[in-house]
PDB file of C-alpha atoms and ligand atoms in Angstrom:
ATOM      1  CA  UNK A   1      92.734  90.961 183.304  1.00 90.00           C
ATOM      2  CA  UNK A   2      89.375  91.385 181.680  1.00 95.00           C
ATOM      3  CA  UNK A   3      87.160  93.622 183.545  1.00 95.00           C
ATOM      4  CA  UNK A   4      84.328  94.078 180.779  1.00 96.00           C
ATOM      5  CA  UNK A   5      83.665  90.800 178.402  1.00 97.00           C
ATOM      6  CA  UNK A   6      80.652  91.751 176.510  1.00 97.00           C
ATOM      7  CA  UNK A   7      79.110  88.862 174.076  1.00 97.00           C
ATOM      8  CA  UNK A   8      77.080  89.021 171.379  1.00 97.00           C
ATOM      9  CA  UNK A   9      74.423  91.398 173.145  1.00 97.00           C
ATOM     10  CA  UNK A  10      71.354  92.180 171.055  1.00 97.00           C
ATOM     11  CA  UNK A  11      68.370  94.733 172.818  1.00 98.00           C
ATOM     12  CA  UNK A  12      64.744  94.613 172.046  1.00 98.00           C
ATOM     13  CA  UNK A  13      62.293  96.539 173.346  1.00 97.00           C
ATOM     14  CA  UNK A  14      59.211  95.752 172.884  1.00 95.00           C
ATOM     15  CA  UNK A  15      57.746  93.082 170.312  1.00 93.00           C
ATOM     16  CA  UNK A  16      55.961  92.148 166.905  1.00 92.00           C
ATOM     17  CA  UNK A  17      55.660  94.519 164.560  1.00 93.00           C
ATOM     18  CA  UNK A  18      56.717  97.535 166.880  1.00 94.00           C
ATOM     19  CA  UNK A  19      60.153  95.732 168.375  1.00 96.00           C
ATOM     20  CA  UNK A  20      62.856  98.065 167.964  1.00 97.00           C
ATOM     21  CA  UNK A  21      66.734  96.172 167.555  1.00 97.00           C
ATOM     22  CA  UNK A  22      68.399  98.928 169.607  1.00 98.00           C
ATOM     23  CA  UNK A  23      71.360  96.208 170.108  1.00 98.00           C
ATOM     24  CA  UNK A  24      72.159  94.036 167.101  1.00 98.00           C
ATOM     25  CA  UNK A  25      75.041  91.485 168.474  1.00 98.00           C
ATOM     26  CA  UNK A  26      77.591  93.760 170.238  1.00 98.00           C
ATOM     27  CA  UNK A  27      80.938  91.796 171.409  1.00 98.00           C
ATOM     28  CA  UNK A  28      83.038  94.051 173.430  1.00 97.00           C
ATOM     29  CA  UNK A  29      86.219  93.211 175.482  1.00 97.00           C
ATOM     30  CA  UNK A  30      87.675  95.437 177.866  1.00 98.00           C
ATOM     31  CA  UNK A  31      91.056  95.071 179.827  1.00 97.00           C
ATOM     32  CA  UNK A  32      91.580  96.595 183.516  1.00 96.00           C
ATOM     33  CA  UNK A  33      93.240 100.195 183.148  1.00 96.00           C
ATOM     34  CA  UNK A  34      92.113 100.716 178.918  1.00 97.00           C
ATOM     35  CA  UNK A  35      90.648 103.796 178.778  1.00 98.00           C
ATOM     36  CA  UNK A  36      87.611 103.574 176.200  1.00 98.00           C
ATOM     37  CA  UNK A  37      85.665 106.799 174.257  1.00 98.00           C
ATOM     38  CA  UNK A  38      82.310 105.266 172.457  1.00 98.00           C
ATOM     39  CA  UNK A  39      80.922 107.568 169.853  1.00 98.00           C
ATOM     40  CA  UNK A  40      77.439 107.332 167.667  1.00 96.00           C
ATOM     41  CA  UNK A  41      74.757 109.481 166.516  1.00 93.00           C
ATOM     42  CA  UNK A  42      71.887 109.328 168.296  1.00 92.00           C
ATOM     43  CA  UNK A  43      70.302 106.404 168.480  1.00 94.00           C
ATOM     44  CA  UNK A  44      72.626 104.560 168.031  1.00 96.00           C
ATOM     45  CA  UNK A  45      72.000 102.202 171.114  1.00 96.00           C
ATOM     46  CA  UNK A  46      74.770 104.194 173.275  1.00 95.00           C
ATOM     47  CA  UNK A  47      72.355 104.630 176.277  1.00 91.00           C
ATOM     48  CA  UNK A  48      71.249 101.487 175.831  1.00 95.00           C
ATOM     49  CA  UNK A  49      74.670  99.687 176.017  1.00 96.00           C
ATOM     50  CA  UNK A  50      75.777 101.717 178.969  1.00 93.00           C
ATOM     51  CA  UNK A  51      72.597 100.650 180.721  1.00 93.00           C
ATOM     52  CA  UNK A  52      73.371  97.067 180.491  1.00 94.00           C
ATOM     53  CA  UNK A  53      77.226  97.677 181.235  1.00 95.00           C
ATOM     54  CA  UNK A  54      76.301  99.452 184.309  1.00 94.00           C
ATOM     55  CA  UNK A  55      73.578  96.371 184.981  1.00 93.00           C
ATOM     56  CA  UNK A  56      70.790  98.876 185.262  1.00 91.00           C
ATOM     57  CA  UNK A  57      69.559  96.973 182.270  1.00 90.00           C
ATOM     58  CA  UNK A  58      69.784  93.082 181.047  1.00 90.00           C
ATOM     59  CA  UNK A  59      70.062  92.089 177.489  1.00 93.00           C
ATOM     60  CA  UNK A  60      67.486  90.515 175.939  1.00 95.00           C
ATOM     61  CA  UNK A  61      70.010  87.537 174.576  1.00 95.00           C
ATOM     62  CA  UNK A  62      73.939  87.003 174.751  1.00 96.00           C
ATOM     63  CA  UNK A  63      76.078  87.606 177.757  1.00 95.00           C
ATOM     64  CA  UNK A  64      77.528  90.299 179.730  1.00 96.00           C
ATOM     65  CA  UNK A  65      80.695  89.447 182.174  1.00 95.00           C
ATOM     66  CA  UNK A  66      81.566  92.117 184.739  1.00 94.00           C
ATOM     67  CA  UNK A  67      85.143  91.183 186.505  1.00 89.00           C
ATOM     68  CA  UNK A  68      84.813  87.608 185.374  1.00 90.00           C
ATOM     69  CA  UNK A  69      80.696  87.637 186.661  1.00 90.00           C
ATOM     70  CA  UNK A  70      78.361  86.686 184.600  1.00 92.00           C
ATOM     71  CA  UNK A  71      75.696  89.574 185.349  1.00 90.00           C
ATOM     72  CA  UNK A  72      73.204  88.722 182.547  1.00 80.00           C
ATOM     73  CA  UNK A  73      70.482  86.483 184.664  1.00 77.00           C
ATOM     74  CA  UNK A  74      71.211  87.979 187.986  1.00 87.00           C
ATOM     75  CA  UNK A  75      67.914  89.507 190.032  1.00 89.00           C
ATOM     76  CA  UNK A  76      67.814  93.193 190.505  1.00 90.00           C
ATOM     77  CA  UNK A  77      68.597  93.189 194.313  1.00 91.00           C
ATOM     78  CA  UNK A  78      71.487  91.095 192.914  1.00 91.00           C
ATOM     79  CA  UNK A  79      72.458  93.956 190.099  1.00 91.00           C
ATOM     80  CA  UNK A  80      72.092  96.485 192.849  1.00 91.00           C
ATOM     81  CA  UNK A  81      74.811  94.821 194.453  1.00 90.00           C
ATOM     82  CA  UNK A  82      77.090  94.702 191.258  1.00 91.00           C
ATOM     83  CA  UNK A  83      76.587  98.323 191.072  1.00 92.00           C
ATOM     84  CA  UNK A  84      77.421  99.516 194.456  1.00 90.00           C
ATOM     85  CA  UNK A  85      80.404  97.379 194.627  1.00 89.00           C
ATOM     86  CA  UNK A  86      81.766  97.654 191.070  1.00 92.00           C
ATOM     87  CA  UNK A  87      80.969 100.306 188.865  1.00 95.00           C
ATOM     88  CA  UNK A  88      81.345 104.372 189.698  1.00 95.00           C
ATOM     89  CA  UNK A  89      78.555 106.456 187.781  1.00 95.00           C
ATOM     90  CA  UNK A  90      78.961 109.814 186.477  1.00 96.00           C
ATOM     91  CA  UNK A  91      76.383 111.386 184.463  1.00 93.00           C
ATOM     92  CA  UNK A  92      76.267 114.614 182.393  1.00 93.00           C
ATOM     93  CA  UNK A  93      73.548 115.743 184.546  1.00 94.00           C
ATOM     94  CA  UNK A  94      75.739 115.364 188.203  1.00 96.00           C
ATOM     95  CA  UNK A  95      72.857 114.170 190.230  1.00 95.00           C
ATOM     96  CA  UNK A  96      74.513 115.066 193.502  1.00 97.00           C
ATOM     97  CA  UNK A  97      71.869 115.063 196.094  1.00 97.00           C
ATOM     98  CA  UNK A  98      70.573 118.602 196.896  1.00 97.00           C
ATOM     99  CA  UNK A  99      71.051 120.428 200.502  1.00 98.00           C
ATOM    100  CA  UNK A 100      73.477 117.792 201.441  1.00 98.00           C
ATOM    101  CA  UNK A 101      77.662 118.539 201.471  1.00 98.00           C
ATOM    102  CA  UNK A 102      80.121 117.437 199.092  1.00 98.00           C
ATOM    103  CA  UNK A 103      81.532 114.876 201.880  1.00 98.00           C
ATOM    104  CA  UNK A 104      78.224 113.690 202.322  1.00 98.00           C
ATOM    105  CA  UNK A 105      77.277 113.135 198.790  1.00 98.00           C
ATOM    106  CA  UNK A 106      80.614 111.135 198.259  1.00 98.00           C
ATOM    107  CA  UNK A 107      80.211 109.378 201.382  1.00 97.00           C
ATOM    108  CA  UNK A 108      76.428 108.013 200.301  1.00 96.00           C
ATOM    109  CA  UNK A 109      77.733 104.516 198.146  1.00 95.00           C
ATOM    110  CA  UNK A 110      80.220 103.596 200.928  1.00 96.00           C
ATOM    111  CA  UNK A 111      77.271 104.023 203.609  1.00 95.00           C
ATOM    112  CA  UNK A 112      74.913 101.739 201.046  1.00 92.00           C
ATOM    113  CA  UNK A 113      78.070  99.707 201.436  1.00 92.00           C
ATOM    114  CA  UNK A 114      77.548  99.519 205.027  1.00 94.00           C
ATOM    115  CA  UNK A 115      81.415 101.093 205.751  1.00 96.00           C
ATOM    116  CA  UNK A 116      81.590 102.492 208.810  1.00 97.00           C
ATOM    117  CA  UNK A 117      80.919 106.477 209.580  1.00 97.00           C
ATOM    118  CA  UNK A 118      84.523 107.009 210.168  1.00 98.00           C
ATOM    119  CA  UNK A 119      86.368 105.067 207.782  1.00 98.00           C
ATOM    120  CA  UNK A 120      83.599 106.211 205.134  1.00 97.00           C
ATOM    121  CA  UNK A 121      84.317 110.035 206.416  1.00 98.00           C
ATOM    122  CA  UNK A 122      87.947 109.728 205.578  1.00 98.00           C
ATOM    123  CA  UNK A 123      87.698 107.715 202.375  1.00 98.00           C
ATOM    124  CA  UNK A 124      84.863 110.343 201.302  1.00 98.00           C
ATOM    125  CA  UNK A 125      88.061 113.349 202.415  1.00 98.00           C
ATOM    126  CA  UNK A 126      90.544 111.521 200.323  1.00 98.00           C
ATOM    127  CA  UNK A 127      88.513 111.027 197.440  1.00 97.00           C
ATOM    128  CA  UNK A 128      87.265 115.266 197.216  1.00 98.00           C
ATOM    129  CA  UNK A 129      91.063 115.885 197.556  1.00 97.00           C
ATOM    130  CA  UNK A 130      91.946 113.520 194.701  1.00 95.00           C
ATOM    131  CA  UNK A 131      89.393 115.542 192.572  1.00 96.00           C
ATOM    132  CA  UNK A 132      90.912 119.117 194.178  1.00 97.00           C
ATOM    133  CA  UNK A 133      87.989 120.104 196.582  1.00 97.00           C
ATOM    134  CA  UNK A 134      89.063 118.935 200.063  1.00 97.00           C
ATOM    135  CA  UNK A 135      88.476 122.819 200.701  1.00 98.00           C
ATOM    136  CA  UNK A 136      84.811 122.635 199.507  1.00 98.00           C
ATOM    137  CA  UNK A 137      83.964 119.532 201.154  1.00 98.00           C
ATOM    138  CA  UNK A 138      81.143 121.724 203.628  1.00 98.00           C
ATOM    139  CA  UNK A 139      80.101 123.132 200.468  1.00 98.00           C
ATOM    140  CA  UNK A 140      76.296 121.993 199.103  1.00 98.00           C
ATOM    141  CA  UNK A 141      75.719 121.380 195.881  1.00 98.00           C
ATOM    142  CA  UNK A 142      74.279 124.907 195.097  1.00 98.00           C
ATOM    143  CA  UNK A 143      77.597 126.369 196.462  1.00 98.00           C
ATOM    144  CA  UNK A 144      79.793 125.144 193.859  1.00 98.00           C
ATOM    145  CA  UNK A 145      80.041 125.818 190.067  1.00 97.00           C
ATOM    146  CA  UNK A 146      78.886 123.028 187.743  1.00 97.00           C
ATOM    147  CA  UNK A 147      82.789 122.063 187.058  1.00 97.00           C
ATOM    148  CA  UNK A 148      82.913 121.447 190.559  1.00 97.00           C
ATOM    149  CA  UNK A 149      79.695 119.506 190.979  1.00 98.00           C
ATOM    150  CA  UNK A 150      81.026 117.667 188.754  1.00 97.00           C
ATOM    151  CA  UNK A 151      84.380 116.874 190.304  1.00 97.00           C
ATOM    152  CA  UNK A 152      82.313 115.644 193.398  1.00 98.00           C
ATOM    153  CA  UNK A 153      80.301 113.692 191.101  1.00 98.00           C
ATOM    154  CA  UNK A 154      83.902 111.885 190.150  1.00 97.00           C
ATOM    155  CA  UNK A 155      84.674 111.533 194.000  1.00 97.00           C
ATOM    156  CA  UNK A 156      81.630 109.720 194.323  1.00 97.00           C
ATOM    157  CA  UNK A 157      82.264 107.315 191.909  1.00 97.00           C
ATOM    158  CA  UNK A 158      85.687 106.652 192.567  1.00 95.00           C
ATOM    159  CA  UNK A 159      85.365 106.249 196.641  1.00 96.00           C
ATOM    160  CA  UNK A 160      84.055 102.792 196.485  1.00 94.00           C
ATOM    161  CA  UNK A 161      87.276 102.167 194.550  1.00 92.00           C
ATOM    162  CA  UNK A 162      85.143 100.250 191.453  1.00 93.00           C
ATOM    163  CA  UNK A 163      86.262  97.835 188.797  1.00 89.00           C
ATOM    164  CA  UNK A 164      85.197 100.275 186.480  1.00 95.00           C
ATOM    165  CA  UNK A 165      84.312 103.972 185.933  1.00 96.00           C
ATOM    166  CA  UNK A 166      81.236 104.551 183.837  1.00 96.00           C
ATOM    167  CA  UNK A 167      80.612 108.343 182.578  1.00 96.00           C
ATOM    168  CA  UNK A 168      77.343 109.209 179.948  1.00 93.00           C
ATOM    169  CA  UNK A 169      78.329 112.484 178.337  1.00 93.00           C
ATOM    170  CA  UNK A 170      80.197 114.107 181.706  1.00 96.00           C
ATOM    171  CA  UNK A 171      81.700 116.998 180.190  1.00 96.00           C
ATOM    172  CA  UNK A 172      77.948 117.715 177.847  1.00 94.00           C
ATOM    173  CA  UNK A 173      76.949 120.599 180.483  1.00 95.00           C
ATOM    174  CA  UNK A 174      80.477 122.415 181.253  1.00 96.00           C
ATOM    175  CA  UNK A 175      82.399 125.155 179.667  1.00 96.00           C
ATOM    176  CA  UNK A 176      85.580 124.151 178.252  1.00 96.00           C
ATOM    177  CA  UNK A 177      87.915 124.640 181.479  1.00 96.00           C
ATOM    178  CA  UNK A 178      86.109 122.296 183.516  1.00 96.00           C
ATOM    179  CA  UNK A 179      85.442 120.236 180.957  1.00 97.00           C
ATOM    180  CA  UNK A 180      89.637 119.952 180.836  1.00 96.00           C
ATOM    181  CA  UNK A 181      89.277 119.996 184.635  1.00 95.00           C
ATOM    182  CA  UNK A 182      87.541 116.331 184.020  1.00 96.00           C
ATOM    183  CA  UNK A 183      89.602 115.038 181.626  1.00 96.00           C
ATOM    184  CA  UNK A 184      92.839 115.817 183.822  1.00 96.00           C
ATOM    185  CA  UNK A 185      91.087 113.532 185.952  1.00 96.00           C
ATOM    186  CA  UNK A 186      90.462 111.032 183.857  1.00 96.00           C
ATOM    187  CA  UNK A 187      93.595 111.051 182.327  1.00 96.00           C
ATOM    188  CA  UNK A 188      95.071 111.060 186.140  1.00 94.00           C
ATOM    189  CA  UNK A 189      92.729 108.186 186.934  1.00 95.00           C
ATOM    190  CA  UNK A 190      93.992 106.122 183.675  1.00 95.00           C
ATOM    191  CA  UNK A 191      97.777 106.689 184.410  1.00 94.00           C
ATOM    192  CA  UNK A 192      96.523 104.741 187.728  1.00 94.00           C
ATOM    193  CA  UNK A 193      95.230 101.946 186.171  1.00 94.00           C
ATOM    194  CA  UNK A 194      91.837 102.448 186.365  1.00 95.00           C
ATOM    195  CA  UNK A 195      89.807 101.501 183.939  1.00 97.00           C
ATOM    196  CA  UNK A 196      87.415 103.953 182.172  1.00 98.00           C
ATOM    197  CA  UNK A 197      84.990 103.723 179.784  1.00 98.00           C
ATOM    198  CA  UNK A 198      83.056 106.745 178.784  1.00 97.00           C
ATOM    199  CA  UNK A 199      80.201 108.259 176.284  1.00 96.00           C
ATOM    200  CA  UNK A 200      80.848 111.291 174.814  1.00 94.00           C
ATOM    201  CA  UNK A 201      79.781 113.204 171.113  1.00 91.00           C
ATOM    202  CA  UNK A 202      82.616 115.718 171.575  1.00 93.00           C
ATOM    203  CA  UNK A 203      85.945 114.724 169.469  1.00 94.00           C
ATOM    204  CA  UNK A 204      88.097 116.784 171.689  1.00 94.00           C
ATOM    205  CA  UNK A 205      87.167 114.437 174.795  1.00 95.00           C
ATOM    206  CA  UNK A 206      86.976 111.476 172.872  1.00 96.00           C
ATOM    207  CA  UNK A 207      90.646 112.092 171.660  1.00 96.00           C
ATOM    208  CA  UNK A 208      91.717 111.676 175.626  1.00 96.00           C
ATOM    209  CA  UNK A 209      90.875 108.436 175.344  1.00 97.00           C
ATOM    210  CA  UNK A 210      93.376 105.257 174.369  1.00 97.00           C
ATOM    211  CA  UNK A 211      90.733 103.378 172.088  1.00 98.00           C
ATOM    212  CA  UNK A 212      87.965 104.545 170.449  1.00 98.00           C
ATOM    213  CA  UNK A 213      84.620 102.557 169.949  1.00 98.00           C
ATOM    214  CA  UNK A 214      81.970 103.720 167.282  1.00 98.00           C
ATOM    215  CA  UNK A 215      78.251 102.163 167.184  1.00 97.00           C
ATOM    216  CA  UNK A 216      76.232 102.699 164.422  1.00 97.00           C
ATOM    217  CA  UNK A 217      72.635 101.142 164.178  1.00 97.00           C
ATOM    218  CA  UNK A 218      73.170  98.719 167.127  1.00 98.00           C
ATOM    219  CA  UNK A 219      76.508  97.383 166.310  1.00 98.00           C
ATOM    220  CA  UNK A 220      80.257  97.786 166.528  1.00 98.00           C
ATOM    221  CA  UNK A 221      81.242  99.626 163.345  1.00 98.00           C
ATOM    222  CA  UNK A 222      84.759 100.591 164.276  1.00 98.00           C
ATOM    223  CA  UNK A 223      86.928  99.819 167.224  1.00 98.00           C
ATOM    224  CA  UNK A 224      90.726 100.971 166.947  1.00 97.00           C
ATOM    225  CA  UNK A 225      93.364 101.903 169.435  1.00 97.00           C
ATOM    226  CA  UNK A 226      94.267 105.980 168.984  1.00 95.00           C
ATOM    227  CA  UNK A 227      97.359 108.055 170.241  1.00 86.00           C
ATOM    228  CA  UNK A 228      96.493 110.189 173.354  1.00 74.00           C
ATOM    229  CA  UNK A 229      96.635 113.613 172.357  1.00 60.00           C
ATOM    230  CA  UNK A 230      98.366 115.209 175.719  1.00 58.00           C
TER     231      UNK A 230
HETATM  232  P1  ADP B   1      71.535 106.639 171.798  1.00 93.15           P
HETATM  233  O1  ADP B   1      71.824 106.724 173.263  1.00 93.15           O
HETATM  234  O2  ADP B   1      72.731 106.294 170.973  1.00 93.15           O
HETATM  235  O3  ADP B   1      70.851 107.865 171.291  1.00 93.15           O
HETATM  236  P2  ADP B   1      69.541 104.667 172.561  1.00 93.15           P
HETATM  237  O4  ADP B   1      70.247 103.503 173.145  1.00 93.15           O
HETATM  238  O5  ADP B   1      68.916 105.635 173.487  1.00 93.15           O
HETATM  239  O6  ADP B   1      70.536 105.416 171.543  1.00 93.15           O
HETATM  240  O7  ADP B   1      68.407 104.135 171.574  1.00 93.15           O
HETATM  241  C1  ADP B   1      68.617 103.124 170.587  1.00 93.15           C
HETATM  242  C2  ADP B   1      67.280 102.795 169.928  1.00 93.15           C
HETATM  243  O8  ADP B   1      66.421 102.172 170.870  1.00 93.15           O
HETATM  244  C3  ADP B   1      66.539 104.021 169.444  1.00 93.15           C
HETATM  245  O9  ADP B   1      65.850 103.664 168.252  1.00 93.15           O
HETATM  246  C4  ADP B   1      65.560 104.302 170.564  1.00 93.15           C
HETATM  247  O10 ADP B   1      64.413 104.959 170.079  1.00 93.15           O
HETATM  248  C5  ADP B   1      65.234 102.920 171.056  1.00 93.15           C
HETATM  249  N1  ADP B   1      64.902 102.891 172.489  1.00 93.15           N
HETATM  250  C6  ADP B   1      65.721 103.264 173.519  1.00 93.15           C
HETATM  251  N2  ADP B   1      65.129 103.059 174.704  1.00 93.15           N
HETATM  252  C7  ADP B   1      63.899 102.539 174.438  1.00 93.15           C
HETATM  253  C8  ADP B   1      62.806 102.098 175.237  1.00 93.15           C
HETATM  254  N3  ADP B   1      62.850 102.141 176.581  1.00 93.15           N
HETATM  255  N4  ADP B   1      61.704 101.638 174.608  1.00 93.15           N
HETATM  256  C9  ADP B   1      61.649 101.567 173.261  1.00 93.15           C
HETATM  257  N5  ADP B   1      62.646 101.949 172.434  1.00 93.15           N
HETATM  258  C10 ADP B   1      63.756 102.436 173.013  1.00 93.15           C
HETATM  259 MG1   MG B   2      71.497 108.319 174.578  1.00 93.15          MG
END
């Protein structure tokens, strides 16, 4: 099944003589449980494509299918939707919310999701012990190391159980254990079937990953399947 069906997608921002093509006709398929590294200097349109795969963005022409839904016209309360339901976030910067525990933090999307306190409590358990912290779940953010902020971060994202796991340079703040803390994850994760899609300029994390995607000046310049290096 196709969970990611991206077609011809071009990106302007603003117009006339100061538009900039950030997105020059990218076609991108993805099937559930491929696990997907995309690479590019900087500017390179790599924020900019995430943005519109994780519909916090709409292109300014082609068309962008989520799980066979066309999200390219839809409204923004509509996109918030898509994004609560179907897409985990994990950023390099964590964004866990501050003064508020681990359980809490990955219990927040199912409670947008309007699941109920005690079902969302022992999703939000299940989750921090797939990641290894059920013993830090009282912990706040400010009580754990960045590797494990980060593992909460993954909890989060995973708990809503979404088509598709989204991650913009997660391992760019962490030493190199937890950054191998993550990618156990991931590769965990992948072995599940999920499927994962993540940004990244470091070749040793991009190497975890079954196919590698590069973007140079707005488009696809390579795309090629790679051997997981264990
Ligand atoms: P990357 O993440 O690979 O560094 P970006 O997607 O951030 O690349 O940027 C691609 C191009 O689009 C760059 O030339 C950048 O300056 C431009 N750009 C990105 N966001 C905006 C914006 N909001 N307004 C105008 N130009 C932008
Ligand atoms: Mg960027």
């Amino acid at each position: 099944m196709t969970v990611l069906d991206v077609r011809r997608v071009a990106k302007v921002y603003g117009e006339g003589e100061a538009a900039v093509h950030a997105l020059r006709g990218v076609s991108l398929s993805v099937e559930q449980g491929d696990y997907v590294a995309i690479m590019g200097s900087s500017g390179s349109g790599k924020s900019t494509l995430m943005n519109i795969l994780g519909c916090l963005d709409v292109p300014s022409s082609g068309q962008y299918l989520l799980d066979g839904v066309d999200v390219s016209r839809l409204n923004d309360r509509q996109l918030a939707l898509v994004r609560n339901r179907r897409i985990g976030f994990i950023f390099q910067s964590f964004n866990l919310i501050p003064r508020t525990t681990a359980l809490a933090n990955v219990e927040l999307p199912l409670a947008y999701a309007g699941v109920k306190p005690a079902l969302r409590r022992r999703r939000a358990r299940a989750a921090l012990d797939m990641v290894g912290l059920a013993d830090r779940a009282d912990h706040e953010p400010n009580q754990l190391s960045g590797g494990q902020q980060q593992r909460v971060a993954v909890a989060r994202a995973l708990v809503t159980e979404p088509a598709l796991l989204l991650a913009d340079e997660p391992t760019g703040n962490l030493d190199s254990r937890s950054t191998e803390d993550i990618l156990t994850i991931f590769d965990q994760l992948s072995a599940a079937g999920r499927t994962i899609l993540i940004i990244t300029h470091e070749p040793d994390v991009s190497a975890r990953a079954k196919r590698l995607v590069k973007l140079f000046d707005g488009q696809i310049s390579s795309d090629v399947r790679q051997v997981v290096a264990a």
